[in-house]
Amino acid sequence: MIENIISYLEGIDPVLAALYATLFTWGVTAAGAALVFLFKKMNRMLFDGMLGFTGGVMVAASFWSLLAPGIEMSPGEGFEKTIPAVVGFGLGALFIFGLDKILPHLHVNFNSEEKEGIKTPWHKSVLLVLAITLHNIPEGLAVGVLFGGAAAGFEGASIAGAVALAIGIGLQNFPEGFAVAMPLRGQGFSRWKSFNYGQLSAIVEPVAAVLGAWAVMTFQPILPYALAFAAGAMIFVVVEEVVPESQQSKYTDVSTLGFIGGFMVMMTLDVGLG
């Protein structure tokens, strides 16, 4: 089945392929948010384990799907070959750093007084959605950039690798949808409203994917920089948000094991398919 999907995506416009792939990741986010219809309360141990899994997937994807191919396709030898990766990685981290300082948001496991970004009277529910939205911007961008690079024929970039990345991001989007919907339900929101907020957090992924694919197809020399940019953005999110969120309770060992599991799954997907 996966082979058929890869074959189909190889035959269509890369921007459209990136859109389809991120509609899938958005759908998995919605599936995670839909757990609000089945459970009244959030199991904290399970939740922390899933947050750790998310971090593991993002770190593995940053190297196996983005940094390694970006370095491989960079021109030059020795230190010169690492320049696009270093520059792109730093710019990606700075991009999310800037958004983190400007965009009002609240991390899932933190108290209301620990909200970040500019001061705002926005409700806690909106701030929770915006926090997960920050996670999803670099994820969508990464998928789009990889599809664009594969279609442009760059060595090290492949449709199979882009599909593996989309599957991995989809898997870790499941707990992200759950991470928004369940706390909102706990605040007294209806199941439908909690679900809608949860799935809405991933709406930026198709947008970022389309922009990433278009940019790489239009300005092909930027691909090594763009891959590293997405990697830097994702690593920043993991260190700034995902790991701290998963270490706020007594289940730190569970979240750590979840991280290891997520890394192993994403590594296996990328090497096996890419």
mmCIF file with all atom_site columns, N, CA and C in Angstrom, residues 206-244:
data_model
loop_
_atom_site.group_PDB
_atom_site.id
_atom_site.type_symbol
_atom_site.label_atom_id
_atom_site.label_alt_id
_atom_site.label_comp_id
_atom_site.label_asym_id
_atom_site.label_entity_id
_atom_site.label_seq_id
_atom_site.pdbx_PDB_ins_code
_atom_site.Cartn_x
_atom_site.Cartn_y
_atom_site.Cartn_z
_atom_site.occupancy
_atom_site.B_iso_or_equiv
_atom_site.pdbx_formal_charge
_atom_site.auth_seq_id
_atom_site.auth_comp_id
_atom_site.auth_asym_id
_atom_site.auth_atom_id
_atom_site.pdbx_PDB_model_num
ATOM 1   N N  . PRO A 1 206 ? -0.630 22.178 6.339  1.00 0.00 ? 206 PRO A N  1
ATOM 2   C CA . PRO A 1 206 ? -0.758 22.238 4.871  1.00 0.00 ? 206 PRO A CA 1
ATOM 3   C C  . PRO A 1 206 ? -0.272 23.564 4.296  1.00 0.00 ? 206 PRO A C  1
ATOM 4   N N  . VAL A 1 207 ? -0.526 24.660 4.993  1.00 0.00 ? 207 VAL A N  1
ATOM 5   C CA . VAL A 1 207 ? -0.084 25.979 4.515  1.00 0.00 ? 207 VAL A CA 1
ATOM 6   C C  . VAL A 1 207 ? 1.443  26.038 4.447  1.00 0.00 ? 207 VAL A C  1
ATOM 7   N N  . ALA A 1 208 ? 2.100  25.628 5.537  1.00 0.00 ? 208 ALA A N  1
ATOM 8   C CA . ALA A 1 208 ? 3.565  25.650 5.572  1.00 0.00 ? 208 ALA A CA 1
ATOM 9   C C  . ALA A 1 208 ? 4.156  24.687 4.548  1.00 0.00 ? 208 ALA A C  1
ATOM 10  N N  . ALA A 1 209 ? 3.518  23.539 4.344  1.00 0.00 ? 209 ALA A N  1
ATOM 11  C CA . ALA A 1 209 ? 4.019  22.552 3.382  1.00 0.00 ? 209 ALA A CA 1
ATOM 12  C C  . ALA A 1 209 ? 3.961  23.089 1.960  1.00 0.00 ? 209 ALA A C  1
ATOM 13  N N  . VAL A 1 210 ? 2.856  23.696 1.600  1.00 0.00 ? 210 VAL A N  1
ATOM 14  C CA . VAL A 1 210 ? 2.716  24.259 0.256  1.00 0.00 ? 210 VAL A CA 1
ATOM 15  C C  . VAL A 1 210 ? 3.744  25.365 0.019  1.00 0.00 ? 210 VAL A C  1
ATOM 16  N N  . LEU A 1 211 ? 3.923  26.232 1.008  1.00 0.00 ? 211 LEU A N  1
ATOM 17  C CA . LEU A 1 211 ? 4.916  27.303 0.874  1.00 0.00 ? 211 LEU A CA 1
ATOM 18  C C  . LEU A 1 211 ? 6.333  26.741 0.754  1.00 0.00 ? 211 LEU A C  1
ATOM 19  N N  . GLY A 1 212 ? 6.633  25.702 1.548  1.00 0.00 ? 212 GLY A N  1
ATOM 20  C CA . GLY A 1 212 ? 7.962  25.098 1.496  1.00 0.00 ? 212 GLY A CA 1
ATOM 21  C C  . GLY A 1 212 ? 8.250  24.445 0.164  1.00 0.00 ? 212 GLY A C  1
ATOM 22  N N  . ALA A 1 213 ? 7.295  23.677 -0.353 1.00 0.00 ? 213 ALA A N  1
ATOM 23  C CA . ALA A 1 213 ? 7.477  23.008 -1.644 1.00 0.00 ? 213 ALA A CA 1
ATOM 24  C C  . ALA A 1 213 ? 7.614  24.027 -2.769 1.00 0.00 ? 213 ALA A C  1
ATOM 25  N N  . TRP A 1 214 ? 6.771  25.047 -2.739 1.00 0.00 ? 214 TRP A N  1
ATOM 26  C CA . TRP A 1 214 ? 6.826  26.080 -3.784 1.00 0.00 ? 214 TRP A CA 1
ATOM 27  C C  . TRP A 1 214 ? 8.164  26.809 -3.759 1.00 0.00 ? 214 TRP A C  1
ATOM 28  N N  . ALA A 1 215 ? 8.637  27.159 -2.566 1.00 0.00 ? 215 ALA A N  1
ATOM 29  C CA . ALA A 1 215 ? 9.892  27.908 -2.454 1.00 0.00 ? 215 ALA A CA 1
ATOM 30  C C  . ALA A 1 215 ? 11.067 27.110 -3.008 1.00 0.00 ? 215 ALA A C  1
ATOM 31  N N  . VAL A 1 216 ? 11.109 25.821 -2.679 1.00 0.00 ? 216 VAL A N  1
ATOM 32  C CA . VAL A 1 216 ? 12.225 24.994 -3.138 1.00 0.00 ? 216 VAL A CA 1
ATOM 33  C C  . VAL A 1 216 ? 12.159 24.787 -4.647 1.00 0.00 ? 216 VAL A C  1
ATOM 34  N N  . MET A 1 217 ? 10.964 24.593 -5.180 1.00 0.00 ? 217 MET A N  1
ATOM 35  C CA . MET A 1 217 ? 10.825 24.412 -6.624 1.00 0.00 ? 217 MET A CA 1
ATOM 36  C C  . MET A 1 217 ? 11.176 25.700 -7.381 1.00 0.00 ? 217 MET A C  1
ATOM 37  N N  . THR A 1 218 ? 10.894 26.836 -6.774 1.00 0.00 ? 218 THR A N  1
ATOM 38  C CA . THR A 1 218 ? 11.141 28.119 -7.439 1.00 0.00 ? 218 THR A CA 1
ATOM 39  C C  . THR A 1 218 ? 12.590 28.561 -7.293 1.00 0.00 ? 218 THR A C  1
ATOM 40  N N  . PHE A 1 219 ? 13.153 28.329 -6.117 1.00 0.00 ? 219 PHE A N  1
ATOM 41  C CA . PHE A 1 219 ? 14.542 28.741 -5.836 1.00 0.00 ? 219 PHE A CA 1
ATOM 42  C C  . PHE A 1 219 ? 15.336 27.503 -5.414 1.00 0.00 ? 219 PHE A C  1
ATOM 43  N N  . GLN A 1 220 ? 15.655 26.651 -6.361 1.00 0.00 ? 220 GLN A N  1
ATOM 44  C CA . GLN A 1 220 ? 16.226 25.343 -6.067 1.00 0.00 ? 220 GLN A CA 1
ATOM 45  C C  . GLN A 1 220 ? 17.531 25.381 -5.255 1.00 0.00 ? 220 GLN A C  1
ATOM 46  N N  . PRO A 1 221 ? 18.413 26.375 -5.452 1.00 0.00 ? 221 PRO A N  1
ATOM 47  C CA . PRO A 1 221 ? 19.662 26.371 -4.667 1.00 0.00 ? 221 PRO A CA 1
ATOM 48  C C  . PRO A 1 221 ? 19.459 26.489 -3.151 1.00 0.00 ? 221 PRO A C  1
ATOM 49  N N  . ILE A 1 222 ? 18.255 26.893 -2.720 1.00 0.00 ? 222 ILE A N  1
ATOM 50  C CA . ILE A 1 222 ? 18.063 27.072 -1.270 1.00 0.00 ? 222 ILE A CA 1
ATOM 51  C C  . ILE A 1 222 ? 17.761 25.758 -0.563 1.00 0.00 ? 222 ILE A C  1
ATOM 52  N N  . LEU A 1 223 ? 17.610 24.652 -1.300 1.00 0.00 ? 223 LEU A N  1
ATOM 53  C CA . LEU A 1 223 ? 17.144 23.415 -0.674 1.00 0.00 ? 223 LEU A CA 1
ATOM 54  C C  . LEU A 1 223 ? 17.984 22.978 0.526  1.00 0.00 ? 223 LEU A C  1
ATOM 55  N N  . PRO A 1 224 ? 19.336 22.902 0.427  1.00 0.00 ? 224 PRO A N  1
ATOM 56  C CA . PRO A 1 224 ? 20.097 22.491 1.624  1.00 0.00 ? 224 PRO A CA 1
ATOM 57  C C  . PRO A 1 224 ? 19.852 23.404 2.817  1.00 0.00 ? 224 PRO A C  1
ATOM 58  N N  . TYR A 1 225 ? 19.707 24.706 2.547  1.00 0.00 ? 225 TYR A N  1
ATOM 59  C CA . TYR A 1 225 ? 19.425 25.658 3.618  1.00 0.00 ? 225 TYR A CA 1
ATOM 60  C C  . TYR A 1 225 ? 18.015 25.431 4.178  1.00 0.00 ? 225 TYR A C  1
ATOM 61  N N  . ALA A 1 226 ? 17.064 25.174 3.272  1.00 0.00 ? 226 ALA A N  1
ATOM 62  C CA . ALA A 1 226 ? 15.678 24.995 3.697  1.00 0.00 ? 226 ALA A CA 1
ATOM 63  C C  . ALA A 1 226 ? 15.498 23.740 4.553  1.00 0.00 ? 226 ALA A C  1
ATOM 64  N N  . LEU A 1 227 ? 16.179 22.653 4.176  1.00 0.00 ? 227 LEU A N  1
ATOM 65  C CA . LEU A 1 227 ? 16.107 21.429 4.972  1.00 0.00 ? 227 LEU A CA 1
ATOM 66  C C  . LEU A 1 227 ? 16.657 21.664 6.378  1.00 0.00 ? 227 LEU A C  1
ATOM 67  N N  . ALA A 1 228 ? 17.808 22.339 6.453  1.00 0.00 ? 228 ALA A N  1
ATOM 68  C CA . ALA A 1 228 ? 18.411 22.628 7.758  1.00 0.00 ? 228 ALA A CA 1
ATOM 69  C C  . ALA A 1 228 ? 17.556 23.617 8.542  1.00 0.00 ? 228 ALA A C  1
ATOM 70  N N  . PHE A 1 229 ? 16.925 24.558 7.849  1.00 0.00 ? 229 PHE A N  1
ATOM 71  C CA . PHE A 1 229 ? 16.034 25.526 8.497  1.00 0.00 ? 229 PHE A CA 1
ATOM 72  C C  . PHE A 1 229 ? 14.905 24.799 9.219  1.00 0.00 ? 229 PHE A C  1
ATOM 73  N N  . ALA A 1 230 ? 14.271 23.851 8.529  1.00 0.00 ? 230 ALA A N  1
ATOM 74  C CA . ALA A 1 230 ? 13.193 23.085 9.148  1.00 0.00 ? 230 ALA A CA 1
ATOM 75  C C  . ALA A 1 230 ? 13.703 22.271 10.332 1.00 0.00 ? 230 ALA A C  1
ATOM 76  N N  . ALA A 1 231 ? 14.915 21.713 10.202 1.00 0.00 ? 231 ALA A N  1
ATOM 77  C CA . ALA A 1 231 ? 15.500 20.941 11.299 1.00 0.00 ? 231 ALA A CA 1
ATOM 78  C C  . ALA A 1 231 ? 15.769 21.821 12.508 1.00 0.00 ? 231 ALA A C  1
ATOM 79  N N  . GLY A 1 232 ? 16.341 22.994 12.300 1.00 0.00 ? 232 GLY A N  1
ATOM 80  C CA . GLY A 1 232 ? 16.616 23.905 13.401 1.00 0.00 ? 232 GLY A CA 1
ATOM 81  C C  . GLY A 1 232 ? 15.344 24.349 14.106 1.00 0.00 ? 232 GLY A C  1
ATOM 82  N N  . ALA A 1 233 ? 14.291 24.582 13.321 1.00 0.00 ? 233 ALA A N  1
ATOM 83  C CA . ALA A 1 233 ? 13.017 24.980 13.906 1.00 0.00 ? 233 ALA A CA 1
ATOM 84  C C  . ALA A 1 233 ? 12.444 23.859 14.766 1.00 0.00 ? 233 ALA A C  1
ATOM 85  N N  . MET A 1 234 ? 12.544 22.621 14.284 1.00 0.00 ? 234 MET A N  1
ATOM 86  C CA . MET A 1 234 ? 11.991 21.500 15.038 1.00 0.00 ? 234 MET A CA 1
ATOM 87  C C  . MET A 1 234 ? 12.788 21.235 16.314 1.00 0.00 ? 234 MET A C  1
ATOM 88  N N  . ILE A 1 235 ? 14.112 21.301 16.235 1.00 0.00 ? 235 ILE A N  1
ATOM 89  C CA . ILE A 1 235 ? 14.920 21.072 17.432 1.00 0.00 ? 235 ILE A CA 1
ATOM 90  C C  . ILE A 1 235 ? 14.638 22.149 18.476 1.00 0.00 ? 235 ILE A C  1
ATOM 91  N N  . PHE A 1 236 ? 14.456 23.381 18.043 1.00 0.00 ? 236 PHE A N  1
ATOM 92  C CA . PHE A 1 236 ? 14.125 24.443 18.993 1.00 0.00 ? 236 PHE A CA 1
ATOM 93  C C  . PHE A 1 236 ? 12.813 24.122 19.714 1.00 0.00 ? 236 PHE A C  1
ATOM 94  N N  . VAL A 1 237 ? 11.826 23.677 18.957 1.00 0.00 ? 237 VAL A N  1
ATOM 95  C CA . VAL A 1 237 ? 10.524 23.335 19.545 1.00 0.00 ? 237 VAL A CA 1
ATOM 96  C C  . VAL A 1 237 ? 10.676 22.213 20.564 1.00 0.00 ? 237 VAL A C  1
ATOM 97  N N  . VAL A 1 238 ? 11.483 21.202 20.233 1.00 0.00 ? 238 VAL A N  1
ATOM 98  C CA . VAL A 1 238 ? 11.672 20.073 21.153 1.00 0.00 ? 238 VAL A CA 1
ATOM 99  C C  . VAL A 1 238 ? 12.296 20.536 22.465 1.00 0.00 ? 238 VAL A C  1
ATOM 100 N N  . VAL A 1 239 ? 13.371 21.328 22.369 1.00 0.00 ? 239 VAL A N  1
ATOM 101 C CA . VAL A 1 239 ? 14.099 21.737 23.572 1.00 0.00 ? 239 VAL A CA 1
ATOM 102 C C  . VAL A 1 239 ? 13.325 22.785 24.375 1.00 0.00 ? 239 VAL A C  1
ATOM 103 N N  . GLU A 1 240 ? 12.679 23.704 23.678 1.00 0.00 ? 240 GLU A N  1
ATOM 104 C CA . GLU A 1 240 ? 11.977 24.801 24.340 1.00 0.00 ? 240 GLU A CA 1
ATOM 105 C C  . GLU A 1 240 ? 10.610 24.376 24.887 1.00 0.00 ? 240 GLU A C  1
ATOM 106 N N  . GLU A 1 241 ? 9.934  23.461 24.177 1.00 0.00 ? 241 GLU A N  1
ATOM 107 C CA . GLU A 1 241 ? 8.553  23.180 24.530 1.00 0.00 ? 241 GLU A CA 1
ATOM 108 C C  . GLU A 1 241 ? 8.278  21.721 24.875 1.00 0.00 ? 241 GLU A C  1
ATOM 109 N N  . VAL A 1 242 ? 8.587  20.812 23.966 1.00 0.00 ? 242 VAL A N  1
ATOM 110 C CA . VAL A 1 242 ? 8.149  19.432 24.141 1.00 0.00 ? 242 VAL A CA 1
ATOM 111 C C  . VAL A 1 242 ? 8.777  18.780 25.366 1.00 0.00 ? 242 VAL A C  1
ATOM 112 N N  . VAL A 1 243 ? 10.107 18.864 25.493 1.00 0.00 ? 243 VAL A N  1
ATOM 113 C CA . VAL A 1 243 ? 10.778 18.223 26.633 1.00 0.00 ? 243 VAL A CA 1
ATOM 114 C C  . VAL A 1 243 ? 10.343 18.832 27.962 1.00 0.00 ? 243 VAL A C  1
ATOM 115 N N  . PRO A 1 244 ? 10.351 20.172 28.120 1.00 0.00 ? 244 PRO A N  1
ATOM 116 C CA . PRO A 1 244 ? 9.880  20.725 29.393 1.00 0.00 ? 244 PRO A CA 1
ATOM 117 C C  . PRO A 1 244 ? 8.443  20.333 29.729 1.00 0.00 ? 244 PRO A C  1
#
